[in-house]
XYZ file of C-alpha atoms in Angstrom:
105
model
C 72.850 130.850 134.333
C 70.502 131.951 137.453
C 67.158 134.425 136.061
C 64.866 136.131 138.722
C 61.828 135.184 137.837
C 58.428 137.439 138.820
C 55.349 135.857 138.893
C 51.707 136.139 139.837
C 50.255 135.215 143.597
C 47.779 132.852 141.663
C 50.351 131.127 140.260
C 52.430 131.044 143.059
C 50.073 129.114 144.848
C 49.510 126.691 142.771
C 52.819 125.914 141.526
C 53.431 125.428 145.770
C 50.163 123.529 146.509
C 50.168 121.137 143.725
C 53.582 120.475 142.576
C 52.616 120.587 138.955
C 54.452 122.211 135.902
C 53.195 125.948 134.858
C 53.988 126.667 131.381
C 54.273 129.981 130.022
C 56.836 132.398 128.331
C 59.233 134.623 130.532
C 59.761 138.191 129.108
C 63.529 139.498 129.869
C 63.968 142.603 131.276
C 67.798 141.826 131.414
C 70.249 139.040 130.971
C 69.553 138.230 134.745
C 65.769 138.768 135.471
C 62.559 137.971 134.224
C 58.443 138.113 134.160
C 56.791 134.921 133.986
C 53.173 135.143 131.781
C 51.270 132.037 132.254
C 49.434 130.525 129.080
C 46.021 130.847 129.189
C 44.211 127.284 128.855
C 42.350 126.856 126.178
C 38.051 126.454 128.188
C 35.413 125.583 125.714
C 32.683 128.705 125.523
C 29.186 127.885 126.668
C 27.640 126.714 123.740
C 30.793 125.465 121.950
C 30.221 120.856 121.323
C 33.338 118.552 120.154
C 34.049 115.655 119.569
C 36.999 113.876 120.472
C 38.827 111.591 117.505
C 41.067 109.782 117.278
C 44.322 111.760 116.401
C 42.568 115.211 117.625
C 39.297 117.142 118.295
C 36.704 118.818 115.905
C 34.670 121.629 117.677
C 31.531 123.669 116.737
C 30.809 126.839 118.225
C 28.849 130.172 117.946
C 31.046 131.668 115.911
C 33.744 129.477 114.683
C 34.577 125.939 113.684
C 38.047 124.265 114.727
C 39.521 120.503 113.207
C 42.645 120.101 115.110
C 45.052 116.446 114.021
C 48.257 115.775 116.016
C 49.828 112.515 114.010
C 52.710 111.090 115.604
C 55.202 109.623 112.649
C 56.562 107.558 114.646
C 53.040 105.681 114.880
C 53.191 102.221 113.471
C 50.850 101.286 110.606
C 49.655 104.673 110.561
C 49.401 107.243 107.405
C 49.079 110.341 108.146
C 47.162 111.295 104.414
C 44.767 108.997 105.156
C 44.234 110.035 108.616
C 43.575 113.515 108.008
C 41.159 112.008 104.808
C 39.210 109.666 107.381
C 39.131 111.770 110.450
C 38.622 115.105 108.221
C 35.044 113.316 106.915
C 34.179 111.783 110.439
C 34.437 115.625 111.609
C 32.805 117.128 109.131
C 29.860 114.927 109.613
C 29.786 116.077 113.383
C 29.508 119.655 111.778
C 26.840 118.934 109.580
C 24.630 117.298 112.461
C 25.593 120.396 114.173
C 24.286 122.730 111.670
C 21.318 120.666 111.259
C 19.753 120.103 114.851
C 20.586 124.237 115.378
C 19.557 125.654 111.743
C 17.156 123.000 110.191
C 19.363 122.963 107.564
């Protein structure tokens, strides 16, 4: 199957200069043609910290606080309870120094 794909100048050019993969979602018009939307990457706001752990990323911000965990089952010697247990509390203590250095809690 051959799609027509439309896409942005910005894109484009990068796609050409660096060789790299864009992802995104095309939206169909019909069966043989297409718009490509790139994803947006996820920047940090000004103001936003994280930490990095080991299975993820905890991040504090102005207005919102994010735990994300990616466990790979097909890690050896690895349980994924406990990891979201351990790394859970290590994050959570990152929060709380957060919240204490910018509110005095």
């Amino acid at each position: 199957m051959n799609i027509t794909l439309q896409l942005s100048d910005t894109a484009y050019q990068r796609l050409v200069s660096t060789g790299s993969r864009i992802q995104g979602t095309i939206g169909l018009i019909n069966p043989t043609e297409g718009n490509f939307s790139e994803h947006r990457k996820g920047q940090a706001k000004p103001g936003t910290r994280s930490i990095k752990l080991r299975h993820g990323r905890a991040s504090v911000g102005d207005t919102q606080v994010r735990l994300t965990l990616r466990i790979g089952l097909d890690e050896v010697d690895v349980i994924p309870s406990q990891v979201i247990e351990n790394e859970s509390k290590e994050a959570s203590a990152f929060i709380e120094g957060m919240y204490d250095n910018v509110f005095g809690y």
